[in-house]
Amino acid sequence: MEPLTINRKESKLRVAPEWADVCFTCGTCAGGCPVTGVDGMDPRKAVRMAALGLDQELIDSRFPWICTLCGRCEYACPQGVEILKMMRRARSLRERDKVPGPIHKGVAMCLERGNNLGIPKDDFLFLLADLSKEMDEDEGFPGFYAPVDKKGANILVTVNSKEPFGEPDDMKFWWRIFYAAREDWTTTSTEWEGVNWGLFSGDDEAMKEVTGRIVKHLEELECSTLLLPE
Amino acid sequence: MKTFGEAFFEEPRWVTQQCCENYVEMHPNRMNNFCCGAGGGAWAMPYDAERIYYGRIKAQQIMDTNAKMVIAPCHNCRDQIMKGLTKEFDLGIETKYLWELVADSLVIEPWTEEEIKKANELRDAQYERDEIDLDEEW
Ligand code: SF4
Ligand code: SF4
């Protein structure tokens, strides 16, 4: 068996060997975690794995993905062990093509086409206009329309791509509120995605890019408030 | 809480109570509450059985309230409760987004002729700029 070096530099999860002492192995974290026991794992064991240098085993396991990053374990830990940070770092260290489910594909799509589901600009604008017309003419909101790229609007609103994709009428909840409040709002014709999947897939670079786009919109359109209904 | 440096527990509760007379809390709540099970991207993850297992606690919390409607402040929670837990645990409950509850509670005062005219002008200018023709087939 190869000897293992465990220190903050060599450890992939950047866990220091002091963790082995810091963590009491009290199990408070495991006791409060809803998925304790799944795959024979729990947050206490995950911490122990990291402290013992079993980084790669944790990275390759399903647990960091079944964990919802809810933070309940870390909140309850008497020793301030940063369990959440460790879990997300384990996700970051998974090879990108081995990220489970569609979230990495969504991130790549968002970087390339501006939203997680690759909805083209023309389709998006047409959909907004079509839904606006329904509200204006049939649903009791005369004069309503969805402003796009409106410079100087008070509120900039991002969109969750699942709505234009599969539940378009759900966008009207906010629109009805804006109508009643006579709010001066806008969304953007491209890069309107509000769901930053890099947070979940463990991709900091992508997260930064997607956040940066929203900041750029805010600056260019001179909007004073951001509404990110996620 | 750690992320934002401050928790926003009371604001959504206040909004809900403005829309709804008979409001009940789940237990435990606020910092001690449980995630619905769809957080951290789990709604999209291929581990459905584990996601539902996770959600058993939220399902029990909801059942214990005896409420007819549950309010979710987040897209993932709403989908997990409405499309996942309600069916799996036979909750017989209606789920709404917080902003859906607000939208459904509004008493709409239609805009004045003048406001409509102004909005129509802005709309027409925007549609011209974006080349939108609603009569065209797509
Ligand atoms: S709660 Fe903290 S100290 Fe206790 S086992 Fe978990 S990580 Fe270790
Ligand atoms: S953050 Fe993950 S490990 Fe911790 S309590 Fe939540 S689901 Fe469990």
Tab-separated table of C-alpha atoms and ligand atoms in Angstrom:
chain	number	residue	atom	x	y	z
A	1	MET	CA	0.000	0.000	0.000
A	2	GLU	CA	1.226	3.482	-0.915
A	3	PRO	CA	1.771	5.834	2.010
A	4	LEU	CA	-0.633	8.792	2.012
A	5	THR	CA	0.461	12.341	2.677
A	6	ILE	CA	-2.269	14.345	4.304
A	7	ASN	CA	-1.911	18.091	4.484
A	8	ARG	CA	-3.714	21.135	3.244
A	9	LYS	CA	-1.534	21.292	0.125
A	10	GLU	CA	-1.757	17.699	-1.009
A	11	SER	CA	-5.320	17.043	-0.019
A	12	LYS	CA	-7.643	17.617	-2.968
A	13	LEU	CA	-10.401	18.715	-0.679
A	14	ARG	CA	-7.983	21.126	0.984
A	15	VAL	CA	-8.740	19.637	4.332
A	16	ALA	CA	-6.047	20.029	6.945
A	17	PRO	CA	-5.060	17.051	9.103
A	18	GLU	CA	-6.143	19.106	12.144
A	19	TRP	CA	-9.685	18.274	11.082
A	20	ALA	CA	-9.123	14.844	12.512
A	21	ASP	CA	-8.859	16.509	15.925
A	22	VAL	CA	-11.292	19.355	15.346
A	23	CYS	CA	-14.165	17.033	14.507
A	24	PHE	CA	-15.402	15.365	17.703
A	25	THR	CA	-17.044	12.602	15.648
A	26	CYS	CA	-20.045	13.469	17.788
A	27	GLY	CA	-22.464	12.765	14.929
A	28	THR	CA	-24.586	15.881	15.464
A	29	CYS	CA	-24.273	16.580	11.746
A	30	ALA	CA	-25.308	13.046	10.811
A	31	GLY	CA	-28.194	13.076	13.266
A	32	GLY	CA	-29.764	16.090	11.571
A	33	CYS	CA	-29.138	15.137	7.959
A	34	PRO	CA	-32.167	13.716	6.111
A	35	VAL	CA	-30.044	11.429	3.928
A	36	THR	CA	-27.917	9.890	6.642
A	37	GLY	CA	-27.667	6.185	5.864
A	38	VAL	CA	-28.026	6.468	2.107
A	39	ASP	CA	-25.164	4.475	0.531
A	40	GLY	CA	-24.019	3.852	4.097
A	41	MET	CA	-22.890	7.484	4.219
A	42	ASP	CA	-23.538	10.560	6.323
A	43	PRO	CA	-21.798	13.930	6.778
A	44	ARG	CA	-19.738	12.699	9.743
A	45	LYS	CA	-18.315	9.885	7.640
A	46	ALA	CA	-17.662	12.283	4.780
A	47	VAL	CA	-15.665	14.525	7.123
A	48	ARG	CA	-13.752	11.514	8.391
A	49	MET	CA	-12.988	10.394	4.840
A	50	ALA	CA	-11.528	13.796	4.054
A	51	ALA	CA	-9.503	13.841	7.267
A	52	LEU	CA	-8.113	10.392	6.471
A	53	GLY	CA	-7.087	11.322	2.954
A	54	LEU	CA	-9.840	9.394	1.171
A	55	ASP	CA	-10.493	12.453	-0.994
A	56	GLN	CA	-10.846	10.648	-4.286
A	57	GLU	CA	-13.232	8.095	-2.806
A	58	LEU	CA	-15.494	10.887	-1.604
A	59	ILE	CA	-15.264	12.699	-4.939
A	60	ASP	CA	-16.220	9.523	-6.802
A	61	SER	CA	-19.097	8.714	-4.458
A	62	ARG	CA	-22.726	9.699	-4.982
A	63	PHE	CA	-23.045	11.308	-1.570
A	64	PRO	CA	-21.932	14.877	-2.399
A	65	TRP	CA	-24.678	14.883	-5.080
A	66	ILE	CA	-27.418	13.296	-2.980
A	67	CYS	CA	-26.634	15.874	-0.305
A	68	THR	CA	-28.629	19.016	-1.202
A	69	LEU	CA	-26.028	21.392	0.242
A	70	CYS	CA	-28.715	22.511	2.684
A	71	GLY	CA	-26.179	23.354	5.371
A	72	ARG	CA	-28.112	21.896	8.290
A	73	CYS	CA	-25.150	19.757	9.355
A	74	GLU	CA	-22.722	22.655	9.327
A	75	TYR	CA	-25.159	24.894	11.215
A	76	ALA	CA	-25.441	22.339	13.998
A	77	CYS	CA	-21.770	21.351	14.207
A	78	PRO	CA	-20.347	22.404	17.579
A	79	GLN	CA	-16.864	22.576	16.101
A	80	GLY	CA	-17.501	24.782	13.089
A	81	VAL	CA	-16.359	22.162	10.602
A	82	GLU	CA	-17.017	23.522	7.110
A	83	ILE	CA	-18.927	20.507	5.857
A	84	LEU	CA	-20.777	22.405	3.168
A	85	LYS	CA	-17.642	23.831	1.626
A	86	MET	CA	-16.129	20.359	1.578
A	87	MET	CA	-19.193	18.861	-0.149
A	88	ARG	CA	-19.254	21.505	-2.830
A	89	ARG	CA	-15.526	21.167	-3.348
A	90	ALA	CA	-16.031	17.429	-3.831
A	91	ARG	CA	-18.521	18.302	-6.577
A	92	SER	CA	-16.044	20.722	-8.191
A	93	LEU	CA	-13.440	17.989	-8.332
A	94	ARG	CA	-15.680	15.558	-10.217
A	95	GLU	CA	-14.643	15.339	-13.875
A	96	ARG	CA	-17.036	17.515	-15.830
A	97	ASP	CA	-18.315	14.712	-18.044
A	98	LYS	CA	-19.092	12.689	-14.929
A	99	VAL	CA	-21.306	15.325	-13.304
A	100	PRO	CA	-24.623	13.495	-12.792
A	101	GLY	CA	-27.756	14.553	-14.645
A	102	PRO	CA	-28.171	17.517	-16.996
A	103	ILE	CA	-26.672	20.279	-14.856
A	104	HIS	CA	-23.247	20.378	-16.461
A	105	LYS	CA	-24.801	20.243	-19.923
A	106	GLY	CA	-27.016	23.132	-18.845
A	107	VAL	CA	-23.994	25.121	-17.736
A	108	ALA	CA	-22.251	24.519	-21.070
A	109	MET	CA	-25.435	25.460	-22.928
A	110	CYS	CA	-25.810	28.628	-20.889
A	111	LEU	CA	-22.243	29.692	-21.622
A	112	GLU	CA	-22.749	29.042	-25.321
A	113	ARG	CA	-26.309	30.206	-25.937
A	114	GLY	CA	-27.253	32.379	-22.988
A	115	ASN	CA	-29.654	30.078	-21.144
A	116	ASN	CA	-29.593	26.563	-19.709
A	117	LEU	CA	-32.060	25.119	-22.196
A	118	GLY	CA	-30.772	26.849	-25.338
A	119	ILE	CA	-33.988	28.764	-26.096
A	120	PRO	CA	-33.309	30.967	-29.152
A	121	LYS	CA	-33.789	34.727	-28.907
A	122	ASP	CA	-36.532	34.902	-31.563
A	123	ASP	CA	-38.627	32.220	-29.877
A	124	PHE	CA	-38.233	33.921	-26.507
A	125	LEU	CA	-39.274	37.349	-27.769
A	126	PHE	CA	-42.226	35.925	-29.660
A	127	LEU	CA	-43.372	33.996	-26.605
A	128	LEU	CA	-43.241	37.103	-24.400
A	129	ALA	CA	-45.245	39.065	-26.977
A	130	ASP	CA	-47.794	36.280	-27.335
A	131	LEU	CA	-48.333	35.896	-23.576
A	132	SER	CA	-48.502	39.678	-23.209
A	133	LYS	CA	-51.256	39.812	-25.780
A	134	GLU	CA	-53.278	37.233	-23.845
A	135	MET	CA	-53.015	39.313	-20.699
A	136	ASP	CA	-53.755	42.555	-22.504
A	137	GLU	CA	-56.764	41.336	-24.459
A	138	ASP	CA	-58.301	38.399	-22.608
A	139	GLU	CA	-57.241	38.329	-18.986
A	140	GLY	CA	-58.112	41.764	-17.655
A	141	PHE	CA	-54.777	43.568	-17.840
A	142	PRO	CA	-55.387	46.152	-20.592
A	143	GLY	CA	-52.184	47.827	-21.729
A	144	PHE	CA	-49.896	45.103	-20.406
A	145	TYR	CA	-46.783	44.134	-22.340
A	146	ALA	CA	-43.439	42.639	-21.317
A	147	PRO	CA	-40.709	45.265	-21.688
A	148	VAL	CA	-37.431	43.938	-23.112
A	149	ASP	CA	-34.030	45.685	-22.948
A	150	LYS	CA	-35.733	48.806	-21.664
A	151	LYS	CA	-33.100	51.312	-20.668
A	152	GLY	CA	-33.590	53.071	-17.345
A	153	ALA	CA	-36.207	50.644	-16.028
A	154	ASN	CA	-36.383	50.403	-12.277
A	155	ILE	CA	-36.263	46.608	-11.959
A	156	LEU	CA	-34.330	44.112	-14.071
A	157	VAL	CA	-35.927	40.662	-13.964
A	158	THR	CA	-34.133	37.406	-14.773
A	159	VAL	CA	-36.016	34.357	-16.049
A	160	ASN	CA	-35.881	30.689	-15.051
A	161	SER	CA	-35.561	28.895	-18.402
A	162	LYS	CA	-37.937	26.122	-17.322
A	163	GLU	CA	-40.772	28.673	-17.555
A	164	PRO	CA	-40.456	29.819	-21.187
A	165	PHE	CA	-39.603	26.190	-22.000
A	166	GLY	CA	-42.393	24.325	-20.253
A	167	GLU	CA	-44.525	26.500	-17.971
A	168	PRO	CA	-44.842	29.825	-19.813
A	169	ASP	CA	-48.015	30.944	-18.035
A	170	ASP	CA	-46.132	30.906	-14.732
A	171	MET	CA	-44.246	34.012	-15.875
A	172	LYS	CA	-47.526	35.873	-15.619
A	173	PHE	CA	-47.572	35.725	-11.813
A	174	TRP	CA	-44.858	38.353	-11.611
A	175	TRP	CA	-46.297	40.227	-14.564
A	176	ARG	CA	-49.663	40.565	-12.817
A	177	ILE	CA	-47.906	41.982	-9.769
A	178	PHE	CA	-45.964	44.450	-11.929
A	179	TYR	CA	-49.186	45.508	-13.634
A	180	ALA	CA	-50.983	46.140	-10.352
A	181	ALA	CA	-47.985	48.014	-8.949
A	182	ARG	CA	-47.464	49.966	-12.209
A	183	GLU	CA	-43.854	48.898	-11.903
A	184	ASP	CA	-41.274	50.066	-14.422
A	185	TRP	CA	-39.498	46.771	-15.148
A	186	THR	CA	-37.673	44.999	-17.940
A	187	THR	CA	-36.029	41.741	-18.876
A	188	THR	CA	-33.386	41.154	-21.543
A	189	SER	CA	-33.573	39.630	-25.018
A	190	THR	CA	-30.540	37.405	-24.450
A	191	GLU	CA	-28.619	36.058	-21.456
A	192	TRP	CA	-31.659	36.402	-19.203
A	193	GLU	CA	-31.063	33.092	-17.396
A	194	GLY	CA	-31.529	33.384	-13.642
A	195	VAL	CA	-30.637	29.786	-12.788
A	196	ASN	CA	-26.912	29.652	-12.177
A	197	TRP	CA	-26.283	25.929	-12.348
A	198	GLY	CA	-22.528	26.364	-11.854
A	199	LEU	CA	-23.379	26.747	-8.172
A	200	PHE	CA	-24.687	23.190	-8.108
A	201	SER	CA	-22.283	21.579	-10.552
A	202	GLY	CA	-19.320	23.068	-8.675
A	203	ASP	CA	-18.137	25.287	-11.534
A	204	ASP	CA	-16.914	28.602	-10.142
A	205	GLU	CA	-15.720	29.979	-13.475
A	206	ALA	CA	-19.108	29.439	-15.100
A	207	MET	CA	-20.852	30.914	-12.067
A	208	LYS	CA	-18.777	34.020	-12.340
A	209	GLU	CA	-19.476	34.372	-16.049
A	210	VAL	CA	-23.245	33.984	-15.653
A	211	THR	CA	-23.347	36.403	-12.713
A	212	GLY	CA	-21.166	38.831	-14.662
A	213	ARG	CA	-23.685	38.885	-17.492
A	214	ILE	CA	-26.439	39.998	-15.147
A	215	VAL	CA	-24.234	42.713	-13.679
A	216	LYS	CA	-23.419	43.859	-17.215
A	217	HIS	CA	-27.127	44.087	-18.064
A	218	LEU	CA	-27.769	46.083	-14.910
A	219	GLU	CA	-25.046	48.546	-15.838
A	220	GLU	CA	-25.883	48.839	-19.519
A	221	LEU	CA	-29.610	49.207	-18.973
A	222	GLU	CA	-29.049	51.446	-15.952
A	223	CYS	CA	-31.497	49.503	-13.811
A	224	SER	CA	-31.394	50.187	-10.101
A	225	THR	CA	-32.804	46.919	-8.757
A	226	LEU	CA	-32.324	43.271	-9.644
A	227	LEU	CA	-35.128	40.768	-9.206
A	228	LEU	CA	-33.831	37.218	-9.358
A	229	PRO	CA	-36.859	35.102	-8.555
A	230	GLU	CA	-35.026	31.838	-7.881
B	1	MET	CA	-27.837	32.578	6.042
B	2	LYS	CA	-24.115	32.155	5.794
B	3	THR	CA	-24.235	33.115	2.132
B	4	PHE	CA	-26.269	36.276	2.529
B	5	GLY	CA	-24.960	37.200	5.960
B	6	GLU	CA	-28.540	37.659	7.092
B	7	ALA	CA	-31.600	35.435	7.009
B	8	PHE	CA	-34.841	36.609	5.410
B	9	PHE	CA	-37.253	34.594	7.526
B	10	GLU	CA	-39.864	37.161	8.462
B	11	GLU	CA	-40.416	38.903	5.109
B	12	PRO	CA	-42.034	35.975	3.249
B	13	ARG	CA	-44.103	35.158	6.347
B	14	TRP	CA	-45.375	38.721	6.476
B	15	VAL	CA	-46.276	38.624	2.775
B	16	THR	CA	-48.088	35.304	3.203
B	17	GLN	CA	-50.070	36.609	6.158
B	18	GLN	CA	-51.218	39.635	4.175
B	19	CYS	CA	-52.755	37.262	1.617
B	20	CYS	CA	-54.056	34.577	3.888
B	21	GLU	CA	-55.944	34.746	7.179
B	22	ASN	CA	-55.278	31.349	8.601
B	23	TYR	CA	-51.541	30.863	8.535
B	24	VAL	CA	-49.681	28.026	10.258
B	25	GLU	CA	-45.970	27.278	10.654
B	26	MET	CA	-44.218	24.006	10.049
B	27	HIS	CA	-42.099	22.555	12.816
B	28	PRO	CA	-39.228	22.926	13.153
B	29	ASN	CA	-38.911	26.164	11.205
B	30	ARG	CA	-36.525	28.938	10.240
B	31	MET	CA	-32.892	27.971	10.883
B	32	ASN	CA	-33.924	24.566	12.191
B	33	ASN	CA	-36.128	23.674	9.245
B	34	PHE	CA	-35.393	20.915	6.758
B	35	CYS	CA	-34.632	21.261	3.074
B	36	CYS	CA	-37.459	19.935	0.846
B	37	GLY	CA	-35.001	17.532	-0.759
B	38	ALA	CA	-34.687	19.213	-4.152
B	39	GLY	CA	-32.002	21.719	-3.158
B	40	GLY	CA	-28.488	21.875	-4.563
B	41	GLY	CA	-29.672	20.812	-8.000
B	42	ALA	CA	-31.210	17.581	-6.680
B	43	TRP	CA	-34.404	18.273	-8.636
B	44	ALA	CA	-32.406	17.716	-11.821
B	45	MET	CA	-30.192	14.951	-10.464
B	46	PRO	CA	-30.790	11.360	-11.619
B	47	TYR	CA	-31.293	10.177	-8.017
B	48	ASP	CA	-35.073	10.277	-7.805
B	49	ALA	CA	-35.544	7.629	-5.122
B	50	GLU	CA	-33.059	9.428	-2.849
B	51	ARG	CA	-34.739	12.787	-3.503
B	52	ILE	CA	-38.110	11.404	-2.467
B	53	TYR	CA	-36.553	9.697	0.552
B	54	TYR	CA	-35.003	13.025	1.536
B	55	GLY	CA	-38.394	14.713	1.145
B	56	ARG	CA	-40.194	12.358	3.528
B	57	ILE	CA	-39.422	14.772	6.370
B	58	LYS	CA	-40.894	17.754	4.519
B	59	ALA	CA	-43.927	15.656	3.608
B	60	GLN	CA	-44.479	14.775	7.275
B	61	GLN	CA	-44.069	18.418	8.314
B	62	ILE	CA	-46.676	19.443	5.758
B	63	MET	CA	-49.114	16.735	6.847
B	64	ASP	CA	-48.750	17.765	10.487
B	65	THR	CA	-49.919	21.313	9.712
B	66	ASN	CA	-53.282	20.100	8.312
B	67	ALA	CA	-53.078	23.047	5.927
B	68	LYS	CA	-54.822	23.097	2.542
B	69	MET	CA	-52.113	25.033	0.775
B	70	VAL	CA	-48.347	25.205	1.088
B	71	ILE	CA	-46.329	28.238	-0.029
B	72	ALA	CA	-42.916	27.762	-1.602
B	73	PRO	CA	-40.500	30.667	-2.008
B	74	CYS	CA	-38.358	28.822	-4.558
B	75	HIS	CA	-38.760	27.034	-7.902
B	76	ASN	CA	-37.132	23.819	-6.706
B	77	CYS	CA	-39.179	23.555	-3.500
B	78	ARG	CA	-42.374	24.155	-5.440
B	79	ASP	CA	-41.578	21.450	-7.986
B	80	GLN	CA	-40.485	18.984	-5.323
B	81	ILE	CA	-43.612	19.525	-3.210
B	82	MET	CA	-46.098	19.872	-6.071
B	83	LYS	CA	-44.783	17.308	-8.553
B	84	GLY	CA	-42.857	15.007	-6.211
B	85	LEU	CA	-44.020	14.804	-2.612
B	86	THR	CA	-47.755	15.448	-3.110
B	87	LYS	CA	-48.044	12.349	-5.238
B	88	GLU	CA	-45.588	10.117	-3.415
B	89	PHE	CA	-47.019	10.826	0.040
B	90	ASP	CA	-50.609	11.466	-0.966
B	91	LEU	CA	-50.554	14.921	0.612
B	92	GLY	CA	-53.735	16.227	-0.996
B	93	ILE	CA	-52.415	19.775	-0.771
B	94	GLU	CA	-52.216	22.688	-3.177
B	95	THR	CA	-48.775	24.239	-3.738
B	96	LYS	CA	-48.148	27.824	-4.811
B	97	TYR	CA	-45.147	30.031	-5.288
B	98	LEU	CA	-45.078	32.923	-2.850
B	99	TRP	CA	-45.418	35.334	-5.790
B	100	GLU	CA	-48.253	33.240	-7.211
B	101	LEU	CA	-50.138	33.668	-3.936
B	102	VAL	CA	-49.587	37.433	-4.188
B	103	ALA	CA	-50.691	37.513	-7.847
B	104	ASP	CA	-53.831	35.531	-6.981
B	105	SER	CA	-54.655	37.848	-4.092
B	106	LEU	CA	-54.509	41.092	-6.087
B	107	VAL	CA	-57.542	43.211	-6.754
B	108	ILE	CA	-56.667	44.563	-10.187
B	109	GLU	CA	-57.436	48.152	-10.983
B	110	PRO	CA	-57.158	48.412	-14.779
B	111	TRP	CA	-54.964	51.167	-16.128
B	112	THR	CA	-56.470	54.441	-17.334
B	113	GLU	CA	-56.936	55.189	-21.049
B	114	GLU	CA	-53.889	57.394	-20.907
B	115	GLU	CA	-51.695	54.796	-19.255
B	116	ILE	CA	-52.799	52.182	-21.787
B	117	LYS	CA	-52.069	54.496	-24.691
B	118	LYS	CA	-48.580	55.222	-23.402
B	119	ALA	CA	-47.849	51.519	-22.818
B	120	ASN	CA	-49.127	50.622	-26.286
B	121	GLU	CA	-46.782	53.154	-27.854
B	122	LEU	CA	-43.798	51.794	-25.955
B	123	ARG	CA	-44.820	48.249	-26.872
B	124	ASP	CA	-45.195	49.053	-30.569
B	125	ALA	CA	-41.795	50.743	-30.657
B	126	GLN	CA	-40.221	47.729	-28.954
B	127	TYR	CA	-41.881	45.234	-31.301
B	128	GLU	CA	-40.737	47.242	-34.287
B	129	ARG	CA	-37.158	47.330	-32.975
B	130	ASP	CA	-37.243	43.563	-32.310
B	131	GLU	CA	-39.151	42.777	-35.518
B	132	ILE	CA	-42.015	41.061	-33.786
B	133	ASP	CA	-45.118	40.408	-35.791
B	134	LEU	CA	-47.691	38.461	-33.818
B	135	ASP	CA	-49.819	37.745	-36.885
B	136	GLU	CA	-46.972	35.910	-38.545
B	137	GLU	CA	-46.794	32.133	-38.269
B	138	TRP	CA	-43.773	30.780	-36.360
C	1	SF4	S1	-21.128	17.777	14.020
C	1	SF4	FE1	-19.084	18.580	13.579
C	1	SF4	S2	-17.835	17.757	15.227
C	1	SF4	FE2	-19.716	16.530	15.229
C	1	SF4	S3	-19.253	14.785	13.876
C	1	SF4	FE3	-20.159	16.347	12.590
C	1	SF4	S4	-18.396	17.486	11.756
C	1	SF4	FE4	-17.674	16.318	13.518
C	2	SF4	S1	-25.692	19.813	3.689
C	2	SF4	FE1	-25.810	17.725	2.873
C	2	SF4	S2	-24.820	16.471	4.415
C	2	SF4	FE2	-25.353	18.395	5.398
C	2	SF4	S3	-27.378	18.077	6.331
C	2	SF4	FE3	-27.700	18.943	4.288
C	2	SF4	S4	-27.975	17.177	2.956
C	2	SF4	FE4	-27.029	16.413	4.848
